[in-house]
Amino acid sequence: MSPAIASSNPLPYTTSLSGENLRRLHRFDAIKSVVNSTVRSHPLNAVQPRPIDSLRRGDWVKLICGASFEDAADIRNLSLVYSLAGVDCIDCAADESVVNAVNDGIDAAMNIGSVERPWVMISVNDDKEDLHFRKAEFDPEDCPLDCSRPCEKVCPANAILLENSSSTGNHSLGSSDALGRLQGGVVTERCYGCGRCFPVCPFDKISAKTYIRDPAATSELLKRNDVDAIEIHTTGRHIHLFNELWESLGDSIKHVKLVAVSMPDVGKSTFTTMSEMYKIMESRLIGYNLWQLDGRPMSGDIGRGATREAIDFAMRLAALPNRPHAGWWDKFAHNR
């Protein structure tokens, strides 16, 4: 969700704020002023979809299920609840079963109450280096029986389940050793690649399995009438990979209402990279386009620093005299 929507008037609280909090409020106000100037120069149009109006107002809300989170039951329930809450968009993995689960949840919400249908966005990547597209992986039989299992404790998605096969008497799910070994491991569909388990393993047995979403399967999803938008995750370091992905999607991209490109700050080359990406997209870009500024990839729920970096990134781009092209300019800085 955009940090540009810090909405309360700070004046009544000024005397009790620390210097750092005041600086933070000033940063928010600076971003809000850019959004407000954008809104004034592009008046809202009654025929536009609600998500577009929300973007222009600066109060767009998107539920991020996770580019790698694939637990269909949880995703269906999340989609139901957040559709009732009135989100503008639900972002999910580019997987058919996941997209079906999202739409099932939305349909259930619409049967419960009078709500507007949120857009469905699917997330893809152009590079295996992108942290949003990975899964933890390890062989539980390699784990010592006396391990304290810190990976289980630290996993926020309950995606690691381990048990001693000798204590359960079950030797069929990963171990046939009568003396007992650990069985279970990573519940793949629940792992979204946050990376918390990697550094806590005392035996360094957990690795990351990275992948790229299949462009052909993605193209088929984009042609569906219940998929409205796509988010392309890119590291911004390999423009040729972005070009390859875009070309592989072909004319399927013309079916969506919004193309969002999510990238981190890549330093001095950021503006040039964004401009090159827009040139690649321009000829087949029929809907809106949106730049998502990732402050610190895959760290949004860990600490305040991720949000600060996203805000600083947005402000640096907002200060450019010639900002990268968009259907309009909105900064949607996020931390996931």
Coordinates of C-alpha atoms in Angstrom, one line a residue:
M1 CA 0.0 0.0 0.0
S2 CA 1.3 3.5 -0.8
P3 CA 3.1 5.3 1.9
A4 CA 1.8 8.5 0.3
I5 CA -1.5 8.2 2.1
A6 CA -0.5 9.3 5.6
S7 CA -3.8 11.1 5.9
S8 CA -4.1 12.7 9.3
N9 CA -3.2 16.4 9.9
P10 CA 0.1 16.4 11.8
L11 CA -0.3 19.9 13.3
P12 CA -2.2 18.9 16.6
Y13 CA 0.7 16.5 17.4
T14 CA 3.7 18.6 16.4
T15 CA 4.8 19.6 19.9
S16 CA 5.0 15.9 21.0
L17 CA 6.9 14.6 18.0
S18 CA 10.6 13.8 18.0
G19 CA 12.9 15.3 15.3
E20 CA 12.9 12.0 13.4
N21 CA 9.1 11.7 13.4
L22 CA 8.8 15.3 12.1
R23 CA 11.3 14.5 9.3
R24 CA 9.2 11.5 8.5
L25 CA 6.0 13.5 8.3
H26 CA 7.7 16.0 6.1
R27 CA 8.7 13.2 3.7
F28 CA 5.1 12.0 3.7
D29 CA 3.8 15.5 3.0
A30 CA 6.3 15.9 0.1
I31 CA 5.0 12.8 -1.5
K32 CA 1.4 13.7 -0.9
S33 CA 1.9 17.1 -2.6
V34 CA 3.2 15.3 -5.8
V35 CA 0.2 13.0 -5.8
N36 CA -2.2 15.9 -5.3
S37 CA -0.6 17.8 -8.2
T38 CA -1.0 14.7 -10.4
V39 CA -4.7 14.5 -9.4
R40 CA -5.3 18.1 -10.2
S41 CA -3.7 17.8 -13.6
H42 CA -5.6 14.6 -14.4
P43 CA -9.2 15.0 -13.2
L44 CA -11.1 11.9 -12.1
N45 CA -13.3 10.5 -14.8
A46 CA -16.6 8.8 -13.8
V47 CA -16.1 6.2 -16.5
Q48 CA -12.7 5.0 -15.2
P49 CA -12.5 1.9 -13.0
R50 CA -12.4 2.5 -9.3
P51 CA -8.8 1.2 -8.9
I52 CA -7.6 3.9 -11.3
D53 CA -9.4 6.6 -9.4
S54 CA -7.8 5.2 -6.2
L55 CA -4.4 5.4 -7.7
R56 CA -4.8 9.0 -8.7
R57 CA -6.2 9.9 -5.3
G58 CA -3.3 8.2 -3.6
D59 CA -5.5 5.7 -1.6
W60 CA -5.0 2.6 -3.6
V61 CA -5.0 -0.6 -1.5
K62 CA -3.7 -3.9 -2.8
L63 CA -3.7 -7.2 -1.0
I64 CA -0.4 -9.0 -1.7
C65 CA -1.0 -12.7 -1.4
G66 CA 2.6 -13.3 -2.4
A67 CA 4.3 -14.1 -5.7
S68 CA 5.3 -17.5 -4.4
F69 CA 2.5 -18.2 -1.9
E70 CA 0.3 -21.0 -3.4
D71 CA -1.9 -22.3 -0.5
A72 CA -5.2 -22.1 -2.4
A73 CA -7.4 -22.5 0.7
D74 CA -5.8 -19.6 2.5
I75 CA -5.7 -17.4 -0.6
R76 CA -9.4 -18.0 -1.2
N77 CA -10.3 -17.0 2.4
L78 CA -8.0 -13.9 2.2
S79 CA -9.5 -12.8 -1.0
L80 CA -13.0 -13.2 0.4
V81 CA -12.2 -11.1 3.5
Y82 CA -10.3 -8.4 1.7
S83 CA -12.9 -8.1 -1.0
L84 CA -15.5 -7.4 1.6
A85 CA -13.1 -4.8 3.1
G86 CA -13.0 -3.0 -0.3
V87 CA -9.5 -3.5 -1.6
D88 CA -8.8 -2.2 -5.1
C89 CA -6.6 -5.1 -6.2
I90 CA -5.6 -8.6 -5.1
D91 CA -2.1 -9.6 -6.2
C92 CA -1.3 -13.3 -6.4
A93 CA 1.0 -15.9 -7.9
A94 CA 0.8 -16.5 -11.7
D95 CA -0.6 -20.0 -11.2
E96 CA -4.0 -21.3 -12.4
S97 CA -5.1 -22.9 -9.2
V98 CA -4.1 -19.7 -7.3
V99 CA -6.0 -17.4 -9.7
N100 CA -9.0 -19.7 -9.4
A101 CA -8.8 -19.5 -5.6
V102 CA -8.7 -15.7 -5.7
N103 CA -11.7 -15.5 -7.9
D104 CA -13.6 -18.0 -5.8
G105 CA -13.0 -15.8 -2.8
I106 CA -14.1 -12.7 -4.7
D107 CA -17.3 -14.4 -5.9
A108 CA -18.1 -15.5 -2.4
A109 CA -17.7 -11.9 -1.1
M110 CA -19.9 -10.6 -3.8
N111 CA -22.6 -13.1 -2.8
I112 CA -22.4 -11.9 0.8
G113 CA -22.6 -8.2 0.3
S114 CA -22.7 -5.4 -2.2
V115 CA -19.0 -4.9 -3.0
E116 CA -17.2 -3.8 -6.1
R117 CA -15.1 -6.5 -7.7
P118 CA -11.4 -5.9 -7.1
W119 CA -8.9 -6.3 -9.9
V120 CA -6.9 -9.5 -9.9
M121 CA -3.2 -9.1 -10.6
I122 CA -0.7 -11.9 -11.3
S123 CA 3.0 -11.6 -10.5
V124 CA 5.8 -12.8 -12.7
N125 CA 9.6 -12.3 -12.9
D126 CA 12.2 -11.9 -15.5
D127 CA 15.2 -13.1 -13.5
K128 CA 16.0 -15.9 -11.1
E129 CA 17.8 -13.5 -8.9
D130 CA 14.5 -11.9 -7.8
L131 CA 13.9 -12.7 -4.1
H132 CA 10.1 -12.9 -4.6
F133 CA 10.5 -16.1 -6.6
R134 CA 12.2 -18.7 -4.4
K135 CA 11.3 -21.5 -2.0
A136 CA 13.3 -22.9 1.0
E137 CA 14.5 -26.4 0.5
F138 CA 16.2 -29.0 2.6
D139 CA 16.2 -32.8 3.2
P140 CA 14.7 -33.4 6.7
E141 CA 16.6 -36.8 6.9
D142 CA 19.8 -34.8 6.9
C143 CA 18.8 -33.0 10.1
P144 CA 20.1 -34.2 13.4
L145 CA 17.4 -35.5 15.7
D146 CA 18.6 -33.3 18.6
C147 CA 18.3 -30.1 16.5
S148 CA 16.2 -27.4 18.2
R149 CA 14.5 -26.7 14.9
P150 CA 14.8 -22.9 14.8
C151 CA 13.6 -22.9 11.2
E152 CA 10.1 -24.1 12.4
K153 CA 9.9 -21.3 15.0
V154 CA 11.0 -18.5 12.8
C155 CA 8.8 -19.3 9.7
P156 CA 5.9 -16.8 9.6
A157 CA 3.9 -18.9 7.2
N158 CA 4.0 -22.2 9.1
A159 CA 5.7 -23.7 6.0
I160 CA 8.1 -25.9 7.9
L161 CA 6.8 -29.0 9.7
L162 CA 9.1 -31.5 11.2
E163 CA 8.5 -34.6 13.4
N164 CA 10.5 -37.5 14.6
S165 CA 9.4 -40.6 12.7
S166 CA 10.4 -42.9 15.6
S167 CA 8.1 -41.0 18.0
T168 CA 5.1 -41.3 15.7
G169 CA 5.8 -44.8 14.5
N170 CA 5.4 -43.6 10.9
H171 CA 8.2 -44.4 8.6
S172 CA 6.5 -43.8 5.3
L173 CA 6.8 -40.1 4.8
G174 CA 10.5 -39.4 4.3
S175 CA 12.2 -42.0 6.5
S176 CA 12.2 -45.8 6.8
D177 CA 14.9 -45.8 9.5
A178 CA 13.6 -47.7 12.5
L179 CA 16.0 -45.7 14.7
G180 CA 14.1 -42.6 13.8
R181 CA 14.8 -39.6 11.6
L182 CA 13.1 -36.3 11.1
Q183 CA 10.4 -36.3 8.4
G184 CA 8.3 -33.6 6.8
G185 CA 10.2 -30.5 5.7
V186 CA 9.1 -27.5 3.7
V187 CA 5.4 -27.3 2.8
T188 CA 6.2 -25.9 -0.6
E189 CA 2.9 -24.2 -1.4
R190 CA 3.0 -22.2 1.9
C191 CA 6.6 -21.1 1.5
Y192 CA 6.8 -17.6 0.0
G193 CA 10.6 -17.3 0.2
C194 CA 11.0 -14.7 3.0
G195 CA 14.4 -16.2 3.8
R196 CA 14.2 -16.1 7.6
C197 CA 15.1 -19.8 7.9
F198 CA 18.3 -19.6 5.9
P199 CA 20.5 -17.9 8.6
V200 CA 19.1 -19.6 11.6
C201 CA 19.8 -23.2 10.6
P202 CA 22.7 -24.3 12.9
F203 CA 23.9 -26.8 10.3
D204 CA 23.5 -24.7 7.2
K205 CA 21.3 -27.2 5.5
I206 CA 18.6 -24.9 4.1
S207 CA 19.0 -23.6 0.6
A208 CA 16.9 -21.4 -1.7
K209 CA 15.4 -22.9 -4.9
T210 CA 14.8 -20.1 -7.4
Y211 CA 12.6 -20.2 -10.4
I212 CA 11.0 -18.1 -13.2
R213 CA 7.3 -18.3 -14.0
D214 CA 6.6 -19.9 -17.3
P215 CA 5.8 -17.1 -19.9
A216 CA 3.5 -19.4 -21.9
A217 CA 1.4 -20.3 -18.9
T218 CA 1.3 -16.6 -17.9
S219 CA 0.1 -15.6 -21.4
E220 CA -2.8 -18.0 -21.0
L221 CA -3.8 -16.5 -17.7
L222 CA -3.7 -13.0 -19.1
K223 CA -6.2 -14.0 -21.7
R224 CA -8.8 -14.9 -19.1
N225 CA -11.6 -12.4 -18.3
D226 CA -11.0 -12.7 -14.6
V227 CA -7.3 -11.5 -14.7
D228 CA -7.0 -7.7 -14.9
A229 CA -3.4 -6.8 -14.3
I230 CA 0.2 -8.1 -14.3
E231 CA 3.1 -7.2 -12.1
I232 CA 6.5 -7.8 -13.6
H233 CA 9.2 -8.1 -11.0
T234 CA 12.7 -7.2 -12.2
T235 CA 16.0 -6.7 -10.5
G236 CA 16.7 -3.9 -13.0
R237 CA 20.2 -5.2 -13.7
H238 CA 19.5 -7.1 -16.9
I239 CA 17.4 -5.2 -19.3
H240 CA 17.7 -8.0 -21.9
L241 CA 15.9 -10.4 -19.6
F242 CA 13.1 -7.9 -19.2
N243 CA 12.9 -7.6 -23.0
E244 CA 12.8 -11.4 -23.4
L245 CA 9.9 -11.7 -21.0
W246 CA 8.0 -8.9 -22.6
E247 CA 8.4 -10.4 -26.0
S248 CA 7.4 -13.9 -24.8
L249 CA 4.1 -12.6 -23.5
G250 CA 3.3 -11.3 -26.9
D251 CA -0.2 -9.9 -27.6
S252 CA -1.6 -11.5 -24.4
I253 CA -0.5 -8.3 -22.6
K254 CA -3.2 -6.4 -24.5
H255 CA -5.8 -8.2 -22.5
V256 CA -4.9 -6.5 -19.2
K257 CA -6.0 -3.1 -17.8
L258 CA -2.7 -2.4 -15.9
V259 CA 0.9 -3.3 -16.3
A260 CA 3.0 -2.7 -13.1
V261 CA 6.8 -3.0 -13.1
S262 CA 8.3 -3.6 -9.7
M263 CA 12.0 -2.8 -9.2
P264 CA 14.5 -1.8 -6.6
D265 CA 16.7 1.2 -6.6
V266 CA 19.7 0.3 -8.9
G267 CA 21.5 3.6 -8.3
K268 CA 22.5 6.1 -10.9
S269 CA 21.2 3.9 -13.7
T270 CA 17.6 3.7 -12.3
F271 CA 16.1 6.4 -14.5
T272 CA 17.8 5.1 -17.6
T273 CA 16.7 1.6 -16.9
M274 CA 13.1 2.6 -16.4
S275 CA 13.1 4.6 -19.6
E276 CA 14.5 1.7 -21.5
M277 CA 11.8 -0.6 -20.1
Y278 CA 9.1 1.8 -21.1
K279 CA 10.4 1.8 -24.7
I280 CA 10.3 -2.0 -24.7
M281 CA 6.7 -2.0 -23.5
E282 CA 5.3 1.0 -25.4
S283 CA 4.2 -0.6 -28.6
R284 CA 1.9 -3.1 -26.9
L285 CA 0.9 -1.2 -23.9
I286 CA -2.8 -0.5 -24.3
G287 CA -3.8 -0.2 -20.6
Y288 CA -2.3 1.8 -17.8
N289 CA 1.3 1.4 -16.6
L290 CA 2.6 1.8 -13.1
W291 CA 6.0 1.8 -11.5
Q292 CA 6.3 0.1 -8.2
L293 CA 9.3 1.2 -6.2
D294 CA 10.6 -1.6 -4.0
G295 CA 12.6 -0.1 -1.1
R296 CA 14.1 -3.4 0.2
P297 CA 12.8 -6.5 -1.5
M298 CA 11.1 -9.2 0.6
S299 CA 11.6 -7.3 3.8
G300 CA 8.4 -5.3 4.3
D301 CA 7.2 -7.0 7.4
I302 CA 10.6 -7.0 9.2
G303 CA 11.3 -3.4 10.2
R304 CA 10.8 0.3 9.6
G305 CA 13.9 0.7 7.4
A306 CA 12.2 -1.0 4.4
T307 CA 9.5 1.6 4.4
R308 CA 11.9 4.5 4.8
E309 CA 13.9 3.3 1.8
A310 CA 10.8 3.0 -0.3
I311 CA 9.8 6.5 0.6
D312 CA 13.3 7.9 -0.1
F313 CA 13.3 6.1 -3.5
A314 CA 10.0 7.6 -4.4
M315 CA 11.1 11.1 -3.4
R316 CA 14.3 10.9 -5.4
L317 CA 12.3 10.0 -8.6
A318 CA 9.7 12.6 -7.8
A319 CA 12.4 15.2 -7.8
L320 CA 13.6 14.4 -11.3
P321 CA 12.6 17.1 -13.9
N322 CA 11.7 14.4 -16.4
R323 CA 10.4 11.4 -14.6
P324 CA 10.1 7.9 -16.3
H325 CA 7.0 7.8 -18.5
A326 CA 3.7 6.4 -17.2
G327 CA 0.1 6.6 -18.2
W328 CA 0.2 9.2 -15.3
W329 CA 2.8 9.4 -12.6
D330 CA 2.0 7.7 -9.3
K331 CA 4.4 6.4 -6.9
F332 CA 3.3 3.1 -5.4
A333 CA 6.2 2.2 -3.1
H334 CA 5.8 -1.1 -1.4
N335 CA 7.9 -3.3 0.9
R336 CA 7.2 -6.8 -0.1

